[in-house]
Tab-separated table of C-alpha atoms and ligand atoms in Angstrom:
chain	number	residue	atom	x	y	z
S	1	UNK	CA	-29.367	77.033	-27.675
S	2	UNK	CA	-26.329	75.050	-28.707
S	3	UNK	CA	-26.092	73.860	-25.104
S	4	UNK	CA	-29.529	72.302	-24.711
S	5	UNK	CA	-33.211	72.410	-25.438
S	6	UNK	CA	-35.508	75.275	-24.469
S	7	UNK	CA	-36.766	75.096	-20.854
S	8	UNK	CA	-34.735	71.963	-20.114
S	9	UNK	CA	-31.599	71.267	-18.111
S	10	UNK	CA	-28.519	71.806	-20.284
S	11	UNK	CA	-26.613	68.832	-21.621
S	12	UNK	CA	-23.416	68.020	-19.741
S	13	UNK	CA	-21.363	67.907	-22.892
S	14	UNK	CA	-21.747	67.752	-26.623
S	15	UNK	CA	-18.921	66.581	-28.860
S	16	UNK	CA	-18.806	67.507	-32.528
S	17	UNK	CA	-16.328	65.181	-34.226
S	18	UNK	CA	-15.230	65.045	-37.838
S	19	UNK	CA	-12.843	62.869	-39.773
S	20	UNK	CA	-11.711	64.235	-43.074
S	21	UNK	CA	-10.587	60.935	-44.553
S	22	UNK	CA	-13.870	59.108	-44.070
S	23	UNK	CA	-16.235	62.082	-44.274
S	24	UNK	CA	-17.478	61.418	-40.737
S	25	UNK	CA	-19.534	64.165	-39.162
S	26	UNK	CA	-20.951	63.094	-35.823
S	27	UNK	CA	-22.502	64.703	-32.773
S	28	UNK	CA	-22.281	62.873	-29.453
S	29	UNK	CA	-24.615	64.385	-26.857
S	30	UNK	CA	-24.167	63.514	-23.192
S	31	UNK	CA	-27.279	64.771	-21.423
S	32	UNK	CA	-26.739	63.426	-17.918
S	33	UNK	CA	-24.280	61.166	-16.143
S	34	UNK	CA	-25.939	61.616	-12.738
S	35	UNK	CA	-26.997	57.939	-12.628
S	36	UNK	CA	-23.921	56.616	-14.442
S	37	UNK	CA	-22.288	56.774	-17.876
S	38	UNK	CA	-24.557	58.144	-20.598
S	39	UNK	CA	-25.970	55.206	-22.568
S	40	UNK	CA	-27.881	55.508	-25.834
S	41	UNK	CA	-27.703	54.400	-29.456
S	42	UNK	CA	-26.185	55.907	-32.561
S	43	UNK	CA	-28.464	57.143	-35.346
S	44	UNK	CA	-27.245	57.240	-38.951
S	45	UNK	CA	-29.445	59.587	-40.915
S	46	UNK	CA	-29.605	62.054	-43.813
S	47	UNK	CA	-30.416	65.314	-42.069
S	48	UNK	CA	-31.709	68.339	-43.941
S	49	UNK	CA	-29.107	70.481	-42.215
S	50	UNK	CA	-26.622	70.373	-39.351
S	51	UNK	CA	-28.888	72.127	-36.853
S	52	UNK	CA	-31.534	69.463	-37.444
S	53	UNK	CA	-28.904	66.845	-36.568
S	54	UNK	CA	-27.927	68.728	-33.411
S	55	UNK	CA	-31.549	69.097	-32.372
S	56	UNK	CA	-32.123	65.371	-32.901
S	57	UNK	CA	-29.021	64.457	-30.875
S	58	UNK	CA	-30.028	66.764	-27.999
S	59	UNK	CA	-33.635	65.589	-27.912
S	60	UNK	CA	-32.746	61.920	-28.156
S	61	UNK	CA	-30.009	62.196	-25.501
S	62	UNK	CA	-32.405	63.836	-23.079
S	63	UNK	CA	-34.983	61.156	-23.834
S	64	UNK	CA	-32.390	58.521	-22.950
S	65	UNK	CA	-31.810	60.146	-19.539
S	66	UNK	CA	-35.538	59.882	-18.796
S	67	UNK	CA	-35.802	56.372	-20.269
S	68	UNK	CA	-32.829	54.989	-18.337
S	69	UNK	CA	-33.992	56.611	-15.110
S	70	UNK	CA	-37.542	55.221	-15.354
S	71	UNK	CA	-36.120	51.787	-16.201
S	72	UNK	CA	-34.007	52.002	-13.010
S	73	UNK	CA	-30.803	51.509	-14.972
S	74	UNK	CA	-27.495	52.671	-13.474
S	75	UNK	CA	-26.876	54.797	-16.557
S	76	UNK	CA	-27.353	58.366	-17.631
S	77	UNK	CA	-28.601	59.497	-21.007
S	78	UNK	CA	-26.733	60.175	-24.214
S	79	UNK	CA	-27.077	59.679	-27.932
S	80	UNK	CA	-24.981	59.996	-31.045
S	81	UNK	CA	-25.996	60.966	-34.537
S	82	UNK	CA	-23.883	60.485	-37.640
S	83	UNK	CA	-24.782	62.698	-40.582
S	84	UNK	CA	-25.008	60.401	-43.591
S	85	UNK	CA	-22.427	61.556	-46.172
S	86	UNK	CA	-24.025	62.865	-49.352
S	87	UNK	CA	-21.870	60.917	-51.814
S	88	UNK	CA	-20.064	57.576	-51.824
S	89	UNK	CA	-18.520	56.511	-48.543
S	90	UNK	CA	-16.710	53.568	-46.960
S	91	UNK	CA	-19.066	52.343	-44.228
S	92	UNK	CA	-16.401	50.356	-42.379
S	93	UNK	CA	-13.978	53.289	-42.280
S	94	UNK	CA	-16.796	55.651	-41.256
S	95	UNK	CA	-17.842	53.526	-38.273
S	96	UNK	CA	-14.188	52.982	-37.319
S	97	UNK	CA	-13.807	56.766	-37.136
S	98	UNK	CA	-17.028	56.956	-35.131
S	99	UNK	CA	-15.614	54.324	-32.746
S	100	UNK	CA	-12.572	56.556	-32.202
S	101	UNK	CA	-14.852	59.492	-31.417
S	102	UNK	CA	-16.711	57.365	-28.827
S	103	UNK	CA	-13.346	56.247	-27.376
S	104	UNK	CA	-12.289	59.885	-26.970
S	105	UNK	CA	-15.023	60.345	-24.350
S	106	UNK	CA	-13.344	57.725	-22.139
S	107	UNK	CA	-16.549	55.983	-21.113
S	108	UNK	CA	-18.717	59.032	-20.452
S	109	UNK	CA	-20.835	57.780	-23.372
S	110	UNK	CA	-21.676	54.182	-24.353
S	111	UNK	CA	-23.129	53.554	-27.801
S	112	UNK	CA	-25.308	50.888	-29.475
S	113	UNK	CA	-27.609	50.536	-32.505
S	114	UNK	CA	-30.371	52.962	-33.375
S	115	UNK	CA	-32.205	53.837	-36.564
S	116	UNK	CA	-29.853	53.322	-39.524
S	117	UNK	CA	-27.156	51.388	-37.664
S	118	UNK	CA	-26.680	47.629	-37.447
S	119	UNK	CA	-25.006	45.005	-35.296
S	120	UNK	CA	-22.326	44.868	-38.038
S	121	UNK	CA	-21.616	48.586	-37.557
S	122	UNK	CA	-21.278	48.059	-33.800
S	123	UNK	CA	-18.782	45.252	-34.374
S	124	UNK	CA	-16.597	47.779	-36.212
S	125	UNK	CA	-17.048	50.332	-33.428
S	126	UNK	CA	-15.986	47.617	-30.957
S	127	UNK	CA	-12.576	47.422	-32.614
S	128	UNK	CA	-11.922	50.985	-31.451
S	129	UNK	CA	-13.677	51.261	-28.103
S	130	UNK	CA	-15.004	49.022	-25.353
S	131	UNK	CA	-17.865	51.475	-24.769
S	132	UNK	CA	-20.309	49.829	-27.173
S	133	UNK	CA	-23.066	47.242	-26.829
S	134	UNK	CA	-25.692	45.470	-28.946
S	135	UNK	CA	-23.320	42.893	-30.425
S	136	UNK	CA	-24.364	39.239	-30.772
S	137	UNK	CA	-22.307	36.837	-28.642
S	138	UNK	CA	-21.972	33.068	-28.952
S	139	UNK	CA	-24.088	31.260	-26.384
S	140	UNK	CA	-25.220	34.432	-24.612
S	141	UNK	CA	-28.023	36.931	-25.056
S	142	UNK	CA	-27.282	40.209	-26.756
S	143	UNK	CA	-27.154	41.830	-30.156
S	144	UNK	CA	-30.103	43.471	-31.881
S	145	UNK	CA	-32.228	45.088	-29.148
S	146	UNK	CA	-35.333	45.491	-31.357
S	147	UNK	CA	-37.204	42.315	-30.296
S	148	UNK	CA	-36.792	43.338	-26.640
S	149	UNK	CA	-38.046	46.828	-27.425
S	150	UNK	CA	-41.055	45.293	-29.170
S	151	UNK	CA	-41.761	43.082	-26.149
S	152	UNK	CA	-41.772	46.099	-23.839
S	153	UNK	CA	-44.209	47.915	-26.135
S	154	UNK	CA	-46.367	44.794	-26.315
S	155	UNK	CA	-46.679	44.392	-22.534
S	156	UNK	CA	-47.441	48.127	-22.286
S	157	UNK	CA	-50.263	47.777	-24.795
S	158	UNK	CA	-51.580	44.778	-22.855
S	159	UNK	CA	-51.551	46.831	-19.640
S	160	UNK	CA	-53.142	49.868	-21.292
S	161	UNK	CA	-55.884	47.733	-22.860
S	162	UNK	CA	-56.649	46.123	-19.516
S	163	UNK	CA	-56.552	49.288	-17.407
S	164	UNK	CA	-57.893	51.920	-19.811
S	165	UNK	CA	-59.991	49.999	-22.337
S	166	UNK	CA	-61.139	47.582	-19.601
S	167	UNK	CA	-60.624	44.545	-21.814
S	168	UNK	CA	-58.944	41.476	-20.345
S	169	UNK	CA	-57.181	40.261	-23.461
S	170	UNK	CA	-56.028	41.521	-26.836
S	171	UNK	CA	-58.377	39.121	-28.617
S	172	UNK	CA	-60.160	41.162	-31.289
S	173	UNK	CA	-58.597	44.459	-30.188
S	174	UNK	CA	-57.884	46.595	-33.267
S	175	UNK	CA	-54.316	47.912	-33.356
S	176	UNK	CA	-52.779	50.230	-35.963
S	177	UNK	CA	-49.024	49.790	-36.337
S	178	UNK	CA	-47.209	52.630	-38.100
S	179	UNK	CA	-43.887	51.279	-39.394
S	180	UNK	CA	-43.018	47.607	-39.803
S	181	UNK	CA	-39.286	47.977	-39.214
S	182	UNK	CA	-37.093	46.177	-36.714
S	183	UNK	CA	-39.414	46.930	-33.781
S	184	UNK	CA	-42.767	47.320	-35.547
S	185	UNK	CA	-42.462	43.938	-37.217
S	186	UNK	CA	-41.795	42.061	-33.961
S	187	UNK	CA	-44.572	44.012	-32.265
S	188	UNK	CA	-47.019	43.059	-35.020
S	189	UNK	CA	-46.023	39.426	-34.554
S	190	UNK	CA	-46.621	39.535	-30.768
S	191	UNK	CA	-49.968	41.291	-31.288
S	192	UNK	CA	-51.070	38.822	-33.942
S	193	UNK	CA	-50.225	35.880	-31.676
S	194	UNK	CA	-52.298	37.504	-28.912
S	195	UNK	CA	-55.333	37.691	-31.211
S	196	UNK	CA	-55.279	41.400	-32.049
S	197	UNK	CA	-56.613	42.617	-35.407
S	198	UNK	CA	-53.845	44.505	-37.188
S	199	UNK	CA	-53.941	47.531	-39.462
S	200	UNK	CA	-50.486	48.356	-40.785
S	201	UNK	CA	-48.686	50.978	-42.844
S	202	UNK	CA	-45.140	51.302	-44.081
S	203	UNK	CA	-43.507	53.192	-46.923
S	204	UNK	CA	-41.994	49.830	-47.863
S	205	UNK	CA	-44.815	47.985	-49.664
S	206	UNK	CA	-43.039	44.606	-49.368
S	207	UNK	CA	-43.219	44.725	-45.553
S	208	UNK	CA	-46.925	45.523	-45.699
S	209	UNK	CA	-47.538	42.648	-48.107
S	210	UNK	CA	-45.704	40.239	-45.763
S	211	UNK	CA	-47.778	41.420	-42.796
S	212	UNK	CA	-50.960	40.879	-44.814
S	213	UNK	CA	-49.825	37.375	-45.653
S	214	UNK	CA	-48.419	36.305	-42.261
S	215	UNK	CA	-50.613	38.210	-39.816
S	216	UNK	CA	-53.792	38.738	-41.837
S	217	UNK	CA	-53.156	42.464	-41.405
S	218	UNK	CA	-55.185	45.094	-43.225
S	219	UNK	CA	-53.055	47.519	-45.254
S	220	UNK	CA	-53.639	51.227	-44.658
S	221	UNK	CA	-52.106	54.133	-46.585
S	222	UNK	CA	-49.195	55.788	-44.746
S	223	UNK	CA	-51.115	59.077	-44.698
S	224	UNK	CA	-54.122	57.459	-43.050
S	225	UNK	CA	-52.707	55.119	-40.424
S	226	UNK	CA	-52.677	57.693	-37.600
S	227	UNK	CA	-56.391	58.399	-38.105
S	228	UNK	CA	-57.381	54.733	-38.466
S	229	UNK	CA	-60.536	53.562	-36.717
S	230	UNK	CA	-58.818	51.391	-34.089
S	231	UNK	CA	-58.623	50.833	-30.343
S	232	UNK	CA	-54.838	51.224	-30.149
S	233	UNK	CA	-52.310	53.207	-32.180
S	234	UNK	CA	-48.672	52.086	-32.078
S	235	UNK	CA	-46.324	54.589	-33.754
S	236	UNK	CA	-43.169	52.653	-34.619
S	237	UNK	CA	-41.601	54.765	-37.351
S	238	UNK	CA	-40.824	58.435	-36.876
S	239	UNK	CA	-40.700	61.061	-34.151
S	240	UNK	CA	-43.118	64.023	-33.731
S	241	UNK	CA	-46.047	62.101	-35.253
S	242	UNK	CA	-48.353	63.358	-32.489
S	243	UNK	CA	-48.653	66.998	-33.483
S	244	UNK	CA	-51.218	69.754	-33.929
S	245	UNK	CA	-52.163	68.375	-37.343
S	246	UNK	CA	-52.584	64.718	-36.370
S	247	UNK	CA	-53.839	64.744	-32.763
S	248	UNK	CA	-57.385	65.947	-33.615
S	249	UNK	CA	-57.699	63.048	-36.096
S	250	UNK	CA	-56.655	60.234	-33.780
S	251	UNK	CA	-59.513	57.814	-33.137
S	252	UNK	CA	-57.616	55.279	-31.015
S	253	UNK	CA	-58.279	55.342	-27.271
S	254	UNK	CA	-54.731	54.268	-26.457
S	255	UNK	CA	-51.431	55.340	-28.031
S	256	UNK	CA	-48.350	53.257	-27.226
S	257	UNK	CA	-45.482	52.679	-29.609
S	258	UNK	CA	-41.739	52.397	-30.011
S	259	UNK	CA	-40.901	55.603	-31.876
S	260	UNK	CA	-38.827	58.066	-29.877
S	261	UNK	CA	-40.084	61.611	-29.255
S	262	UNK	CA	-43.611	60.975	-30.520
S	263	UNK	CA	-45.061	64.179	-29.076
S	264	UNK	CA	-44.075	67.192	-31.146
S	265	UNK	CA	-44.711	69.413	-28.102
S	266	UNK	CA	-45.890	68.912	-24.520
S	267	UNK	CA	-49.092	70.749	-25.482
S	268	UNK	CA	-49.923	67.980	-27.965
S	269	UNK	CA	-49.876	65.545	-25.030
S	270	UNK	CA	-52.363	67.784	-23.213
S	271	UNK	CA	-54.661	67.861	-26.247
S	272	UNK	CA	-54.549	64.075	-26.571
S	273	UNK	CA	-55.401	63.718	-22.907
S	274	UNK	CA	-58.238	66.226	-23.258
S	275	UNK	CA	-59.691	64.034	-26.012
S	276	UNK	CA	-59.731	61.013	-23.684
S	277	UNK	CA	-56.827	59.279	-25.386
S	278	UNK	CA	-54.393	57.529	-23.069
S	279	UNK	CA	-50.870	58.227	-24.303
S	280	UNK	CA	-48.219	55.966	-22.801
S	281	UNK	CA	-44.956	57.944	-23.019
S	282	UNK	CA	-42.506	56.538	-25.553
S	283	UNK	CA	-39.508	56.463	-23.225
S	284	UNK	CA	-41.489	54.478	-20.665
S	285	UNK	CA	-42.701	51.789	-23.067
S	286	UNK	CA	-39.734	51.487	-25.435
S	287	UNK	CA	-37.045	50.819	-22.805
S	288	UNK	CA	-36.769	47.096	-23.606
S	289	UNK	CA	-33.876	47.591	-25.995
S	290	UNK	CA	-31.780	49.645	-23.599
S	291	UNK	CA	-32.496	47.158	-20.806
S	292	UNK	CA	-31.077	44.478	-23.093
S	293	UNK	CA	-27.952	46.335	-24.240
S	294	UNK	CA	-27.317	47.596	-20.692
S	295	UNK	CA	-27.364	44.030	-19.329
S	296	UNK	CA	-25.212	42.894	-22.223
S	297	UNK	CA	-22.722	45.688	-21.502
S	298	UNK	CA	-22.504	44.646	-17.853
S	299	UNK	CA	-22.457	40.980	-18.851
S	300	UNK	CA	-25.298	40.311	-16.436
S	301	UNK	CA	-27.875	37.577	-16.484
S	302	UNK	CA	-29.337	35.568	-19.318
S	303	UNK	CA	-32.161	35.805	-21.845
S	304	UNK	CA	-34.929	34.925	-19.374
S	305	UNK	CA	-33.677	37.515	-16.858
S	306	UNK	CA	-33.605	40.183	-19.571
S	307	UNK	CA	-37.153	39.342	-20.621
S	308	UNK	CA	-38.304	39.438	-16.999
S	309	UNK	CA	-36.722	42.865	-16.559
S	310	UNK	CA	-38.312	44.130	-19.775
S	311	UNK	CA	-41.687	42.784	-18.619
S	312	UNK	CA	-41.469	45.071	-15.578
S	313	UNK	CA	-42.443	47.891	-17.955
S	314	UNK	CA	-45.985	46.500	-17.564
S	315	UNK	CA	-45.885	47.338	-13.830
S	316	UNK	CA	-44.529	50.799	-14.544
S	317	UNK	CA	-47.459	51.501	-16.863
S	318	UNK	CA	-49.813	50.521	-14.033
S	319	UNK	CA	-47.832	52.708	-11.601
S	320	UNK	CA	-48.024	55.658	-13.997
S	321	UNK	CA	-51.817	55.333	-14.164
S	322	UNK	CA	-51.959	55.199	-10.349
S	323	UNK	CA	-49.815	58.313	-10.144
S	324	UNK	CA	-52.036	60.155	-12.625
S	325	UNK	CA	-55.111	59.372	-10.563
S	326	UNK	CA	-53.445	61.040	-7.590
S	327	UNK	CA	-51.785	63.997	-9.321
S	328	UNK	CA	-54.354	64.768	-12.006
S	329	UNK	CA	-51.462	65.260	-14.451
S	330	UNK	CA	-51.422	64.011	-18.021
S	331	UNK	CA	-49.383	60.803	-18.484
S	332	UNK	CA	-46.709	62.662	-20.447
S	333	UNK	CA	-46.221	65.324	-17.779
S	334	UNK	CA	-46.407	62.796	-14.943
S	335	UNK	CA	-43.819	60.498	-16.546
S	336	UNK	CA	-41.569	63.472	-17.135
S	337	UNK	CA	-41.744	64.544	-13.480
S	338	UNK	CA	-41.312	60.947	-12.288
S	339	UNK	CA	-38.248	60.396	-14.486
S	340	UNK	CA	-36.675	63.743	-13.577
S	341	UNK	CA	-37.033	62.939	-9.870
S	342	UNK	CA	-34.835	59.913	-10.597
S	343	UNK	CA	-32.108	61.830	-12.441
S	344	UNK	CA	-29.829	61.552	-9.448
S	345	UNK	CA	-27.065	59.171	-8.461
S	346	UNK	CA	-28.569	55.701	-7.968
P	1	NAD	P1	-36.486	50.798	-38.545
P	1	NAD	O1	-35.756	51.798	-39.372
P	1	NAD	O2	-36.076	49.374	-38.584
P	1	NAD	O3	-38.049	50.833	-38.895
P	1	NAD	C1	-38.761	51.986	-39.213
P	1	NAD	C2	-39.834	51.555	-40.216
P	1	NAD	O4	-40.707	52.661	-40.430
P	1	NAD	C3	-39.270	51.152	-41.572
P	1	NAD	O5	-39.851	49.933	-41.979
P	1	NAD	C4	-39.690	52.304	-42.477
P	1	NAD	O6	-39.894	51.887	-43.825
P	1	NAD	C5	-40.969	52.744	-41.823
P	1	NAD	N1	-41.394	54.111	-42.136
P	1	NAD	C6	-40.630	55.191	-42.378
P	1	NAD	N2	-41.412	56.254	-42.631
P	1	NAD	C7	-42.690	55.834	-42.518
P	1	NAD	C8	-43.949	56.466	-42.651
P	1	NAD	N3	-44.066	57.762	-42.941
P	1	NAD	N4	-45.053	55.728	-42.455
P	1	NAD	C9	-44.968	54.417	-42.154
P	1	NAD	N5	-43.799	53.762	-42.034
P	1	NAD	C10	-42.679	54.470	-42.208
P	1	NAD	O7	-36.437	51.359	-37.042
P	1	NAD	P2	-36.747	50.594	-35.698
P	1	NAD	O8	-35.470	50.130	-35.094
P	1	NAD	O9	-37.858	49.633	-35.896
P	1	NAD	O10	-37.248	51.788	-34.787
P	1	NAD	C11	-38.527	52.372	-34.962
P	1	NAD	C12	-38.684	53.531	-34.000
P	1	NAD	O11	-38.548	53.045	-32.659
P	1	NAD	C13	-37.642	54.636	-34.143
P	1	NAD	O12	-38.238	55.877	-33.853
P	1	NAD	C14	-36.616	54.310	-33.082
P	1	NAD	O13	-35.923	55.449	-32.624
P	1	NAD	C15	-37.507	53.758	-31.991
P	1	NAD	N6	-36.816	52.855	-31.072
P	1	NAD	C16	-36.201	51.740	-31.543
P	1	NAD	C17	-35.564	50.879	-30.654
P	1	NAD	C18	-34.918	49.603	-31.126
P	1	NAD	O14	-34.612	48.733	-30.286
P	1	NAD	N7	-34.709	49.423	-32.419
P	1	NAD	C19	-35.541	51.179	-29.285
P	1	NAD	C20	-36.202	52.319	-28.832
P	1	NAD	C21	-36.823	53.160	-29.744
């Protein structure tokens, strides 16, 4: 449906905006404003077709509603995607036009960085709307949310290792990191410092080589990283990596990573669970970035307060495991129900 995803609550509004001069084609999806304005980043991506872009916007916006609710933020969920123009384009003019599209929603949607967008892009957006975050400020925290996202994933892995693998520290724990981008790189650094043994894969060979050099990581082919013989798998690249083809091959006992929408379908979460793999839902563990940009937007607190709030994700992982013990649900289904129960005015 153009109005929402199958079997899910419809999105409140979806704006398709174009700008002939710059070639902008963007979709801004507002899933829910029940808790407050819809907050979620802007993805800049080459989509195979326009329906794929719409599907991505709808799925990501809904994920933001669940993520913001579980993180107890006074924000709803939304997301924007910009379809990367096929030919030459003026990036500044394109993001200026995007800023005007965000402004047209009068605060129902607040944007920030996501895959393919930078703090520089958000500075341009800021010239056209106040409803943007993730911009570095002199003498105050803010800007690139990726290190905060990585910290949230790291504390989740720590909690999962302690509670599910029954190991007190990450010393010697084998972790496969898929994708050494903005989040994956910081995560690898945190894991290395904690004594974990890293196996890494990225389509960018230079990043892999740096991880080998700096973290003593073992390089794994991109087609083999999901099936690596490890304790923990951290998908930090693409969505839908946990699917009917990959789930039977996963050897890790714990899956926790930054990538959004890791489960291709809810059934894949059931299969993982059936195989004894603990999957920590992406929108629970990767909320560190939105916690950071949300605080920045409200001009609240300082770096240490942001880190303390991000670290609370560790407690939520423990709470999720407690809830599962009571309900008998899989973690994915339990987190979904928990988040949806919070999709109400705060
Ligand atoms: P990024 O673009 O900086 O990094 C992605 C990395 O994955 C790149 O290094 C890329 O080369 C690599 N990659 C692409 N295809 C791959 C493949 N098939 N195998 C292995 N590596 C591959 O993005 P990011 O900001 O680090 O985000 C990573 C994921 O986390 C995304 O799904 C994003 O939506 C999600 N996420 C990011 C944040 C954040 O704060 N940046 C917050 C929440 C969720």
